[in-house]
XYZ file of N, CA and C in Angstrom:
807
model
N 0.840 -1.190 0.000
C 0.000 0.000 0.000
C 0.876 1.240 0.000
N 0.387 2.304 -0.639
C 1.188 3.508 -0.734
C 1.461 4.076 0.643
N 2.688 4.451 0.856
C 3.112 4.917 2.165
C 2.306 6.142 2.586
N 1.770 6.078 3.836
C 1.069 7.208 4.394
C -0.328 7.420 3.846
N -0.845 6.475 3.062
C -2.161 6.647 2.478
C -3.073 5.500 2.865
N -4.204 5.820 3.474
C -5.226 4.809 3.713
C -6.028 4.641 2.430
N -6.654 3.493 2.231
C -7.451 3.311 1.019
C -8.558 4.350 0.925
N -8.656 5.051 -0.191
C -9.688 6.060 -0.388
C -10.977 5.373 -0.817
N -12.075 5.692 -0.144
C -13.367 5.147 -0.538
C -14.065 6.167 -1.444
N -14.304 5.781 -2.677
C -14.945 6.698 -3.619
C -16.389 6.955 -3.212
N -16.793 8.220 -3.268
C -18.166 8.603 -2.931
C -18.907 9.136 -4.153
N -18.382 8.838 -5.317
C -19.028 9.304 -6.542
C -20.298 8.510 -6.811
N -21.234 9.154 -7.471
C -22.508 8.514 -7.774
C -22.325 7.352 -8.747
N -23.160 6.344 -8.546
C -23.065 5.135 -9.368
C -23.256 5.455 -10.850
N -24.127 6.424 -11.152
C -24.378 6.761 -12.561
C -23.113 7.291 -13.231
N -22.337 8.108 -12.502
C -21.091 8.649 -13.054
C -20.071 7.537 -13.252
N -19.967 6.653 -12.260
C -19.008 5.550 -12.328
C -19.365 4.616 -13.486
N -20.647 4.271 -13.598
C -21.097 3.398 -14.682
C -20.851 4.066 -16.032
N -21.188 5.362 -16.129
C -21.005 6.079 -17.383
C -19.552 6.150 -17.804
N -18.654 6.392 -16.829
C -17.223 6.434 -17.143
C -16.747 5.065 -17.627
N -17.199 4.017 -16.941
C -16.838 2.662 -17.365
C -17.353 2.348 -18.754
N -18.585 2.786 -19.042
C -19.182 2.535 -20.356
C -18.409 3.267 -21.450
N -18.021 4.512 -21.169
C -17.256 5.288 -22.158
C -15.938 4.599 -22.475
N -15.275 4.101 -21.435
C -14.007 3.395 -21.622
C -14.229 2.115 -22.414
N -15.304 1.394 -22.062
C -15.623 0.160 -22.769
C -15.896 0.390 -24.243
N -16.593 1.493 -24.547
C -16.882 1.814 -25.950
C -15.589 2.101 -26.710
N -14.705 2.900 -26.093
C -13.422 3.192 -26.734
C -12.648 1.911 -27.012
N -12.583 1.042 -26.002
C -11.863 -0.218 -26.173
C -12.529 -1.123 -27.177
N -13.868 -1.205 -27.113
C -14.604 -2.087 -28.014
C -14.446 -1.706 -29.471
N -14.346 -0.417 -29.739
C -14.224 0.045 -31.128
C -12.884 -0.331 -31.748
N -11.886 -0.626 -30.898
C -10.589 -1.036 -31.448
C -10.230 -2.461 -31.036
N -11.212 -3.168 -30.435
C -11.015 -4.573 -30.097
C -10.167 -4.815 -28.873
N -10.130 -3.833 -27.934
C -9.347 -3.993 -26.710
C -10.215 -3.699 -25.495
N -9.658 -3.920 -24.301
C -10.432 -3.721 -23.076
C -10.544 -2.274 -22.635
N -9.625 -1.424 -23.078
C -9.690 -0.011 -22.733
C -9.052 0.376 -21.419
N -8.289 -0.530 -20.810
C -7.692 -0.235 -19.496
C -6.724 0.940 -19.550
N -6.096 1.152 -20.709
C -5.170 2.276 -20.856
C -5.890 3.608 -20.652
N -7.171 3.662 -21.052
C -7.950 4.883 -20.907
C -8.588 4.977 -19.510
N -8.787 3.835 -18.878
C -9.403 3.815 -17.547
C -8.483 4.366 -16.475
N -7.197 4.073 -16.588
C -6.239 4.468 -15.554
C -6.213 5.974 -15.302
N -6.070 6.814 -16.340
C -6.060 8.260 -16.075
C -7.377 8.771 -15.505
N -8.493 8.109 -15.837
C -9.776 8.517 -15.261
C -9.834 8.198 -13.769
N -9.307 7.049 -13.396
C -9.288 6.677 -11.980
C -8.491 7.694 -11.163
N -7.430 8.214 -11.765
C -6.587 9.195 -11.063
C -7.167 10.600 -11.175
N -7.472 11.024 -12.398
C -7.876 12.408 -12.625
C -9.302 12.722 -12.231
N -10.248 11.830 -12.584
C -11.659 12.092 -12.309
C -12.092 11.621 -10.926
N -11.619 10.434 -10.553
C -12.108 9.838 -9.308
C -11.166 10.020 -8.122
N -9.992 10.599 -8.356
C -9.127 11.022 -7.268
C -8.340 9.941 -6.549
N -8.148 8.792 -7.187
C -7.347 7.747 -6.552
C -5.865 8.052 -6.725
N -5.071 7.731 -5.723
C -3.623 7.848 -5.833
C -3.107 6.801 -6.811
N -1.876 6.982 -7.271
C -1.341 6.173 -8.374
C -1.452 4.671 -8.145
N -0.920 4.175 -7.024
C -0.905 2.733 -6.808
C -2.314 2.182 -6.626
N -3.161 2.917 -5.920
C -4.553 2.486 -5.746
C -5.245 2.377 -7.097
N -5.001 3.363 -7.979
C -5.605 3.340 -9.309
C -5.108 2.146 -10.115
N -3.826 1.849 -10.011
C -3.253 0.707 -10.736
C -3.906 -0.595 -10.288
N -4.094 -0.770 -8.989
C -4.666 -2.011 -8.468
C -6.134 -2.139 -8.864
N -6.891 -1.050 -8.767
C -8.282 -1.075 -9.222
C -8.349 -1.383 -10.716
N -7.465 -0.778 -11.484
C -7.434 -1.012 -12.922
C -7.111 -2.465 -13.236
N -6.194 -3.031 -12.476
C -5.816 -4.432 -12.677
C -7.000 -5.356 -12.395
N -7.741 -5.087 -11.312
C -8.895 -5.917 -10.966
C -9.951 -5.861 -12.067
N -10.221 -4.657 -12.559
C -11.221 -4.501 -13.608
C -10.753 -5.144 -14.909
N -9.472 -4.984 -15.222
C -8.918 -5.585 -16.441
C -9.022 -7.103 -16.403
N -8.783 -7.677 -15.245
C -8.842 -9.132 -15.105
C -10.246 -9.640 -15.389
N -11.250 -8.964 -14.844
C -12.636 -9.384 -15.077
C -12.993 -9.250 -16.548
N -12.601 -8.128 -17.164
C -12.902 -7.904 -18.585
C -12.251 -8.982 -19.446
N -11.013 -9.352 -19.134
C -10.319 -10.403 -19.891
C -11.026 -11.742 -19.720
N -11.438 -12.055 -18.498
C -12.140 -13.325 -18.241
C -13.428 -13.416 -19.043
N -14.117 -12.296 -19.175
C -15.373 -12.278 -19.921
C -15.113 -12.291 -21.429
N -14.058 -11.601 -21.855
C -13.751 -11.517 -23.289
C -13.171 -12.813 -23.842
N -12.507 -13.587 -22.994
C -11.791 -14.769 -23.472
C -12.703 -15.784 -24.163
N -13.828 -16.198 -23.558
C -14.691 -17.176 -24.253
C -15.208 -16.651 -25.590
N -15.597 -15.359 -25.607
C -16.108 -14.784 -26.858
C -15.020 -14.760 -27.922
N -13.814 -14.426 -27.506
C -12.705 -14.351 -28.459
C -12.351 -15.739 -28.981
N -12.362 -16.726 -28.090
C -12.030 -18.090 -28.503
C -13.115 -18.676 -29.403
N -14.356 -18.173 -29.240
C -15.439 -18.624 -30.109
C -15.269 -18.050 -31.518
N -14.663 -16.861 -31.589
C -14.477 -16.203 -32.885
C -13.296 -16.785 -33.654
N -12.320 -17.320 -32.928
C -11.141 -17.942 -33.546
C -11.097 -19.389 -33.082
N -10.999 -20.321 -33.995
C -11.075 -21.737 -33.643
C -9.970 -22.132 -32.664
N -10.327 -23.057 -31.764
C -9.374 -23.520 -30.761
C -8.158 -24.167 -31.410
N -8.373 -24.801 -32.553
C -7.250 -25.462 -33.237
C -6.252 -24.433 -33.759
N -6.765 -23.284 -34.238
C -5.867 -22.232 -34.717
C -5.027 -21.671 -33.579
N -5.671 -21.476 -32.435
C -4.962 -20.962 -31.262
C -3.964 -21.990 -30.750
N -4.400 -23.259 -30.650
C -3.541 -24.324 -30.122
C -2.308 -24.534 -30.990
N -2.443 -24.282 -32.282
C -1.314 -24.481 -33.192
C -0.150 -23.548 -32.875
N -0.443 -22.477 -32.149
C 0.595 -21.492 -31.846
C 0.946 -21.467 -30.357
N 0.715 -22.588 -29.660
C 0.998 -22.631 -28.220
C 2.470 -22.342 -27.891
N 3.446 -22.724 -28.746
C 4.838 -22.383 -28.385
C 5.062 -20.879 -28.238
N 4.356 -20.073 -29.040
C 4.509 -18.621 -28.934
C 4.021 -18.125 -27.583
N 2.870 -18.649 -27.142
C 2.324 -18.250 -25.844
C 3.260 -18.654 -24.710
N 3.786 -19.861 -24.782
C 4.696 -20.349 -23.738
C 5.977 -19.519 -23.716
N 6.480 -19.190 -24.900
C 7.702 -18.396 -25.007
C 7.519 -17.036 -24.322
N 6.421 -16.362 -24.622
C 6.162 -15.053 -24.022
C 5.882 -15.155 -22.526
N 5.158 -16.203 -22.128
C 4.849 -16.389 -20.708
C 6.106 -16.609 -19.869
N 7.112 -17.230 -20.466
C 8.367 -17.457 -19.741
C 8.973 -16.149 -19.257
N 8.729 -15.082 -20.003
C 9.216 -13.776 -19.576
C 8.171 -12.952 -18.868
N 6.904 -13.021 -19.332
C 5.875 -12.128 -18.805
C 5.512 -12.429 -17.350
N 5.578 -13.690 -16.945
C 5.262 -14.027 -15.548
C 6.295 -13.418 -14.599
N 7.567 -13.503 -14.997
C 8.634 -12.870 -14.205
C 8.499 -11.349 -14.237
N 8.170 -10.823 -15.412
C 8.012 -9.386 -15.552
C 6.868 -8.849 -14.713
N 5.772 -9.601 -14.647
C 4.617 -9.172 -13.856
C 4.975 -9.100 -12.377
N 5.714 -10.093 -11.892
C 6.126 -10.097 -10.481
C 7.061 -8.928 -10.193
N 8.025 -8.732 -11.103
C 8.983 -7.640 -10.929
C 8.293 -6.284 -11.016
N 7.397 -6.123 -11.985
C 6.708 -4.854 -12.165
C 5.859 -4.483 -10.962
N 5.124 -5.465 -10.425
C 4.299 -5.205 -9.239
C 5.178 -4.863 -8.041
N 6.318 -5.538 -7.932
C 7.250 -5.253 -6.837
C 7.759 -3.826 -6.923
N 8.154 -3.410 -8.120
C 8.654 -2.042 -8.297
C 7.557 -1.017 -8.024
N 6.331 -1.288 -8.489
C 5.234 -0.336 -8.293
C 4.938 -0.133 -6.812
N 4.956 -1.224 -6.046
C 4.670 -1.148 -4.613
C 5.753 -0.354 -3.885
N 6.998 -0.524 -4.306
C 8.123 0.121 -3.616
C 8.421 1.534 -4.111
N 7.846 1.893 -5.250
C 8.149 3.181 -5.860
C 7.466 4.327 -5.110
N 8.141 5.457 -5.016
C 7.506 6.654 -4.463
C 6.352 7.060 -5.370
N 5.282 7.560 -4.760
C 4.092 7.917 -5.524
C 4.414 8.927 -6.628
N 5.239 9.922 -6.328
C 5.578 10.941 -7.330
C 6.318 10.325 -8.512
N 7.144 9.330 -8.232
C 7.875 8.639 -9.306
C 6.930 7.784 -10.135
N 5.999 7.129 -9.462
C 5.058 6.256 -10.159
C 4.213 7.047 -11.151
N 3.801 8.259 -10.788
C 3.037 9.086 -11.725
C 3.838 9.328 -13.005
N 5.121 9.614 -12.865
C 5.961 9.890 -14.037
C 6.184 8.636 -14.869
N 6.342 7.494 -14.192
C 6.492 6.226 -14.905
C 5.215 5.915 -15.684
N 4.075 6.117 -15.058
C 2.801 5.874 -15.740
C 2.646 6.793 -16.950
N 3.097 8.046 -16.818
C 3.031 8.984 -17.938
C 3.864 8.487 -19.112
N 5.081 8.017 -18.818
C 5.950 7.496 -19.872
C 5.325 6.272 -20.545
N 4.697 5.416 -19.765
C 4.071 4.214 -20.322
C 2.838 4.561 -21.151
N 2.158 5.648 -20.801
C 1.040 6.115 -21.624
C 1.522 6.499 -23.025
N 2.678 7.143 -23.086
C 3.264 7.508 -24.382
C 3.588 6.239 -25.176
N 4.137 5.242 -24.487
C 4.439 3.960 -25.130
C 3.174 3.325 -25.688
N 2.093 3.366 -24.914
C 0.832 2.779 -25.363
C 0.278 3.526 -26.583
N 0.430 4.845 -26.594
C -0.026 5.626 -27.747
C 0.745 5.222 -28.995
N 2.057 5.048 -28.851
C 2.886 4.630 -29.986
C 2.500 3.231 -30.465
N 2.257 2.324 -29.523
C 1.862 0.956 -29.872
C 0.507 0.953 -30.575
N -0.411 1.790 -30.099
C -1.737 1.892 -30.709
C -1.628 2.319 -32.171
N -0.819 3.348 -32.415
C -0.636 3.835 -33.781
C 0.039 2.787 -34.659
N 1.064 2.126 -34.099
C 1.802 1.128 -34.879
C 0.930 -0.071 -35.241
N 0.109 -0.518 -34.287
C -0.693 -1.714 -34.504
C -1.832 -1.475 -35.483
N -2.456 -0.304 -35.415
C -3.690 -0.069 -36.163
C -3.535 0.770 -37.420
N -2.381 1.373 -37.613
C -2.227 2.209 -38.814
C -1.120 1.713 -39.734
N -0.279 0.824 -39.236
C 0.821 0.306 -40.055
C 0.580 -1.163 -40.382
N 1.148 -1.604 -41.474
C 1.070 -3.017 -41.838
C 2.229 -3.747 -41.154
N 1.873 -4.651 -40.249
C 2.902 -5.365 -39.492
C 3.467 -6.510 -40.317
N 4.779 -6.525 -40.463
C 5.436 -7.640 -41.125
C 5.892 -8.651 -40.086
N 6.822 -9.481 -40.460
C 7.392 -10.441 -39.503
C 8.909 -10.355 -39.586
N 9.559 -10.679 -38.470
C 11.012 -10.582 -38.421
C 11.708 -11.819 -38.982
N 10.973 -12.942 -39.052
C 11.527 -14.192 -39.599
C 12.859 -14.555 -38.960
N 12.888 -14.583 -37.638
C 14.114 -14.892 -36.909
C 14.307 -16.399 -36.786
N 15.549 -16.858 -36.736
C 15.780 -18.274 -36.454
C 15.376 -18.589 -35.018
N 15.105 -19.866 -34.743
C 14.598 -20.256 -33.430
C 15.549 -19.869 -32.303
N 16.852 -19.959 -32.548
C 17.826 -19.669 -31.487
C 17.781 -18.192 -31.079
N 17.321 -17.318 -31.984
C 17.185 -15.896 -31.656
C 15.770 -15.574 -31.182
N 14.807 -16.250 -31.785
C 13.400 -15.976 -31.478
C 13.057 -16.236 -30.016
N 13.539 -17.344 -29.475
C 13.186 -17.733 -28.102
C 13.679 -16.729 -27.063
N 14.969 -16.378 -27.049
C 15.409 -15.396 -26.038
C 14.783 -14.020 -26.228
N 14.578 -13.604 -27.485
C 13.934 -12.308 -27.728
C 12.489 -12.346 -27.224
N 11.823 -13.482 -27.415
C 10.465 -13.645 -26.923
C 10.390 -13.554 -25.410
N 11.364 -14.134 -24.730
C 11.396 -14.077 -23.264
C 11.609 -12.637 -22.798
N 12.555 -11.945 -23.434
C 12.841 -10.544 -23.057
C 11.631 -9.655 -23.334
N 11.009 -9.851 -24.512
C 9.815 -9.065 -24.850
C 8.692 -9.353 -23.858
N 8.522 -10.623 -23.528
C 7.485 -10.988 -22.563
C 7.736 -10.361 -21.201
N 8.998 -10.335 -20.799
C 9.346 -9.716 -19.510
C 8.958 -8.236 -19.507
N 9.329 -7.533 -20.572
C 9.001 -6.110 -20.656
C 7.505 -5.863 -20.643
N 6.763 -6.681 -21.379
C 5.310 -6.532 -21.429
C 4.698 -6.843 -20.060
N 5.234 -7.854 -19.381
C 4.747 -8.186 -18.042
C 4.953 -7.052 -17.066
N 6.092 -6.385 -17.169
C 6.374 -5.229 -16.303
C 5.365 -4.112 -16.564
N 5.184 -3.783 -17.847
C 4.266 -2.704 -18.213
C 2.837 -3.023 -17.750
N 2.390 -4.261 -17.993
C 1.038 -4.655 -17.618
C 0.826 -4.563 -16.111
N 1.842 -4.966 -15.337
C 1.722 -4.927 -13.878
C 1.731 -3.502 -13.357
N 2.611 -2.671 -13.894
C 2.746 -1.297 -13.407
C 1.524 -0.456 -13.772
N 0.927 -0.707 -14.940
C -0.229 0.080 -15.373
C -1.563 -0.541 -14.973
N -1.546 -1.812 -14.605
C -2.797 -2.483 -14.295
C -3.607 -2.824 -15.530
N -2.929 -3.110 -16.639
C -3.605 -3.409 -17.905
C -3.339 -4.854 -18.314
N -4.076 -5.296 -19.349
C -3.859 -6.648 -19.860
C -2.635 -6.718 -20.762
N -2.309 -5.603 -21.408
C -1.108 -5.561 -22.239
C -1.310 -5.961 -23.682
N -2.582 -6.035 -24.136
C -2.851 -6.462 -25.506
C -2.235 -5.575 -26.564
N -2.168 -4.274 -26.292
C -1.593 -3.344 -27.270
C -0.144 -3.668 -27.575
N 0.563 -4.239 -26.595
C 1.964 -4.608 -26.806
C 2.097 -6.073 -27.217
N 1.240 -6.928 -26.675
C 1.336 -8.356 -26.975
C 1.007 -8.667 -28.436
N -0.057 -8.060 -28.939
C -0.504 -8.394 -30.301
C 0.568 -8.101 -31.355
N 1.139 -6.884 -31.401
C 2.194 -6.665 -32.411
C 3.429 -7.527 -32.176
N 3.728 -7.832 -30.904
C 4.875 -8.685 -30.615
C 4.669 -10.089 -31.168
N 3.464 -10.623 -30.986
C 3.154 -11.969 -31.484
C 3.210 -12.002 -33.010
N 2.695 -10.950 -33.644
C 2.717 -10.891 -35.112
C 4.153 -10.801 -35.626
N 4.942 -9.908 -35.038
C 6.309 -9.680 -35.507
C 7.224 -10.878 -35.261
N 7.168 -11.417 -34.049
C 8.111 -12.472 -33.671
C 7.724 -13.851 -34.182
N 6.405 -14.129 -34.193
C 5.975 -15.505 -34.447
C 5.154 -15.669 -35.724
N 5.032 -14.589 -36.519
C 4.352 -14.646 -37.823
C 2.932 -15.194 -37.714
N 2.212 -14.756 -36.679
C 0.826 -15.158 -36.464
C -0.075 -14.057 -37.027
N -1.188 -14.437 -37.667
C -2.106 -13.419 -38.183
C -2.701 -12.638 -37.015
N -3.070 -11.391 -37.276
C -3.441 -10.478 -36.197
C -4.700 -10.931 -35.459
N -5.604 -11.638 -36.129
C -6.834 -12.119 -35.486
C -6.510 -13.187 -34.449
N -5.684 -14.154 -34.837
C -5.275 -15.203 -33.899
C -4.393 -14.623 -32.809
N -3.571 -13.638 -33.162
C -2.704 -12.991 -32.166
C -3.529 -12.360 -31.047
N -4.709 -11.838 -31.388
C -5.579 -11.263 -30.365
C -6.014 -12.280 -29.344
N -6.336 -13.486 -29.791
C -6.729 -14.552 -28.866
C -5.546 -15.038 -28.043
N -4.393 -15.192 -28.698
C -3.191 -15.608 -27.969
C -2.806 -14.584 -26.910
N -3.016 -13.302 -27.223
C -2.650 -12.266 -26.252
C -3.471 -12.389 -24.981
N -4.745 -12.780 -25.109
C -5.581 -12.974 -23.919
C -5.085 -14.164 -23.090
N -4.648 -15.212 -23.773
C -4.142 -16.392 -23.065
C -2.847 -16.094 -22.317
N -2.053 -15.169 -22.851
C -0.837 -14.752 -22.164
C -1.176 -13.762 -21.048
N -2.134 -12.886 -21.320
C -2.490 -11.837 -20.356
C -3.034 -12.409 -19.055
N -3.884 -13.423 -19.157
C -4.588 -13.918 -17.966
C -3.642 -14.403 -16.871
N -2.750 -15.353 -17.146
C -1.822 -15.771 -16.084
C -0.865 -14.669 -15.665
N -0.497 -13.805 -16.604
C 0.392 -12.686 -16.276
C -0.273 -11.758 -15.268
N -1.550 -11.470 -15.477
C -2.296 -10.612 -14.558
C -2.465 -11.267 -13.185
N -2.670 -12.562 -13.180
C -2.835 -13.277 -11.903
C -1.554 -13.227 -11.074
N -0.409 -13.319 -11.733
C 0.864 -13.225 -11.022
C 1.031 -11.835 -10.413
N 0.718 -10.791 -11.191
C 0.804 -9.427 -10.657
C -0.141 -9.255 -9.478
N -1.335 -9.829 -9.592
C -2.306 -9.769 -8.502
C -1.745 -10.403 -7.237
N -1.141 -11.563 -7.413
C -0.577 -12.275 -6.258
C 0.506 -11.437 -5.592
N 1.318 -10.760 -6.385
C 2.384 -9.933 -5.803
C 1.818 -8.729 -5.069
N 0.823 -8.079 -5.648
C 0.214 -6.928 -4.996
C -0.433 -7.320 -3.661
N -0.987 -8.523 -3.608
C -1.694 -8.949 -2.392
C -0.749 -9.134 -1.205
N 0.523 -9.353 -1.470
C 1.485 -9.604 -0.380
C 1.692 -8.393 0.516
N 1.476 -7.196 0.002
C 1.727 -5.980 0.765
C 0.449 -5.323 1.284
N -0.636 -6.047 1.265
C -1.881 -5.466 1.734
C -2.441 -4.424 0.794
N -1.971 -4.410 -0.436
C -2.400 -3.394 -1.386
C -3.866 -3.561 -1.787
N -4.420 -4.746 -1.555
C -5.797 -4.999 -1.965
C -6.819 -4.303 -1.072
N -6.365 -3.623 -0.018
C -7.304 -2.914 0.858
C -8.146 -1.929 0.062
N -7.579 -1.375 -0.997
C -8.324 -0.417 -1.815
C -9.499 -1.091 -2.514
N -9.365 -2.373 -2.835
C -10.476 -3.103 -3.453
C -11.605 -3.325 -2.456
N -11.251 -3.690 -1.235
C -12.261 -3.891 -0.218
C -13.013 -2.614 0.101
N -12.291 -1.490 0.110
C -12.914 -0.206 0.437
C -13.758 0.326 -0.718
N -13.545 -0.206 -1.921
C -14.237 0.312 -3.104
C -14.891 -0.808 -3.913
N -15.455 -1.767 -3.197
C -16.053 -2.924 -3.866
C -17.215 -2.491 -4.783
N -18.092 -1.648 -4.272
C -19.246 -1.212 -5.070
C -18.775 -0.402 -6.284
N -17.842 0.502 -6.065
C -17.288 1.306 -7.157
C -16.734 0.394 -8.255
N -15.961 -0.602 -7.845
C -15.319 -1.512 -8.798
C -16.357 -2.285 -9.603
N -17.364 -2.829 -8.927
C -18.386 -3.628 -9.609
C -19.204 -2.782 -10.580
N -19.534 -1.551 -10.170
C -20.315 -0.673 -11.044
C -19.503 -0.298 -12.284
N -18.222 0.018 -12.101
C -17.401 0.378 -13.261
C -17.166 -0.822 -14.173
N -17.020 -2.000 -13.600
C -16.888 -3.207 -14.419
C -18.148 -3.404 -15.260
N -19.317 -3.242 -14.626
C -20.583 -3.388 -15.358
C -20.654 -2.378 -16.502
N -20.240 -1.138 -16.232
C -20.233 -0.123 -17.281
C -19.256 -0.466 -18.389
N -18.077 -0.965 -18.007
C -17.048 -1.305 -18.996
C -17.515 -2.425 -19.923
N -18.181 -3.430 -19.350
C -18.655 -4.560 -20.153
C -19.770 -4.106 -21.092
N -20.693 -3.301 -20.555
C -21.777 -2.770 -21.389
C -21.207 -1.931 -22.531
N -20.251 -1.065 -22.190
C -19.630 -0.222 -23.205
C -18.884 -1.031 -24.245
N -18.225 -2.096 -23.807
C -17.466 -2.935 -24.743
C -18.383 -3.582 -25.772
N -19.570 -3.992 -25.331
C -20.553 -4.582 -26.252
C -21.000 -3.535 -27.272
N -21.307 -2.331 -26.777
C -21.709 -1.242 -27.678
C -20.565 -0.886 -28.622
N -19.354 -0.791 -28.066
C -18.188 -0.478 -28.885
C -17.949 -1.518 -29.959
N -18.175 -2.787 -29.615
C -18.026 -3.851 -30.601
C -19.009 -3.701 -31.752
N -20.234 -3.250 -31.431
C -21.244 -3.022 -32.469
C -20.873 -1.836 -33.353
N -20.103 -0.912 -32.788
C -19.676 0.279 -33.539
C -18.376 0.048 -34.303
N -17.813 -1.156 -34.161
C -16.551 -1.480 -34.823
C -16.673 -1.246 -36.329
N -15.829 -0.399 -36.867
C -15.862 -0.110 -38.293
C -16.707 1.084 -38.670
N -17.524 1.596 -37.711
C -18.363 2.761 -38.003
C -17.497 3.999 -38.218
N -16.486 4.135 -37.359
C -15.569 5.260 -37.490
C -14.280 4.767 -38.144
N -13.823 5.432 -39.197
C -12.609 4.970 -39.887
C -11.389 5.039 -38.975
N -10.509 4.053 -39.093
C -9.315 4.001 -38.253
C -8.435 5.233 -38.406
N -8.433 5.807 -39.600
C -7.562 6.971 -39.834
C -7.996 8.180 -39.004
N -9.250 8.156 -38.514
C -9.744 9.216 -37.632
C -9.716 8.762 -36.180
N -10.209 7.542 -35.938
C -10.363 7.034 -34.574
C -9.031 6.820 -33.873
N -8.084 6.151 -34.526
C -6.836 5.781 -33.869
C -6.000 6.998 -33.478
N -5.792 7.974 -34.384
C -5.061 9.168 -33.950
C -5.754 9.912 -32.803
N -7.100 9.931 -32.821
C -7.835 10.602 -31.745
C -7.589 9.903 -30.406
N -7.602 8.583 -30.405
C -7.355 7.829 -29.172
C -5.902 7.999 -28.705
N -4.988 8.069 -29.666
C -3.584 8.288 -29.310
C -3.409 9.660 -28.654
N -4.124 10.653 -29.167
C -4.061 11.993 -28.569
C -4.597 11.967 -27.145
N -5.674 11.214 -26.916
C -6.231 11.085 -25.565
C -5.174 10.518 -24.613
N -4.453 9.508 -25.067
C -3.408 8.906 -24.236
C -2.277 9.897 -23.970
N -1.902 10.654 -24.977
C -0.814 11.623 -24.816
C -1.208 12.756 -23.868
N -2.444 13.236 -23.979
C -2.927 14.268 -23.055
C -2.953 13.726 -21.633
N -3.389 12.477 -21.495
C -3.409 11.834 -20.174
C -1.992 11.719 -19.617
N -1.041 11.417 -20.500
C 0.355 11.291 -20.071
C 0.880 12.614 -19.514
N 0.555 13.705 -20.202
C 0.992 15.029 -19.750
C 0.406 15.336 -18.379
N -0.878 15.032 -18.189
C -1.528 15.316 -16.902
C -0.932 14.459 -15.789
N -0.633 13.195 -16.083
C -0.030 12.329 -15.071
C 1.369 12.803 -14.713
N 2.126 13.237 -15.713
C 3.496 13.705 -15.459
C 3.516 14.924 -14.558
N 2.449 15.724 -14.626
C 2.374 16.929 -13.814
C 1.719 16.692 -12.469
N 1.222 15.487 -12.237
C 0.516 15.181 -10.999
C 1.470 15.170 -9.824
N 1.058 15.763 -8.723
C 1.903 15.801 -7.519
C 1.658 14.556 -6.681
């Protein structure tokens, strides 16, 4: 738990919390993601949670969204297609599980002022990944196995750190990594990313629980459930809107939102 801070109990109205969750869900649904990158700055800026508390709440909500999205995603992509690429998932997990533990450890020990700046930098990274994944044509690196495996472990470690520190699933980073390193089509890569994200998130959760950091969840159980409900509802609506707005307009706009959020987090005391 953040030094000198008791868990803040949100007193915001359920309608505002649900609406914020729905807005985030719509943003994520329109680009096929959970939207946790957009939820984090709202938890800090709108709802007044301190950095680490916001990260833990974001992680809890992201985990539920991934659990709900996984069956639907696996129904859209055949299990045989996903199973055919199990070595890629195992390769990334070898690094991401360690990265998640390390990232959660660093987040818990980091000074709050430092964590805000780290989160700001990671927001910029997410904006860059968003633009790269959705506006560029991803090729493949075609690496030999002896190079692919260690690079996959290192990439997985980095993604695990980012996911743990931000409280996100990490799909924005996992999907292009899977496409580039393992020559998997982007649709199947989306399903594989969820399979990597789930255990990675559970490891980060386990690490956060060791320091009593989950007190913020207990103090904000209703807030968390209402925002999750809004996020899921929004994700369904966002999925229906998929393709309504052209990517050349939507993706840069979302990247700008992340960059503005990064600036605000960097200036946060």
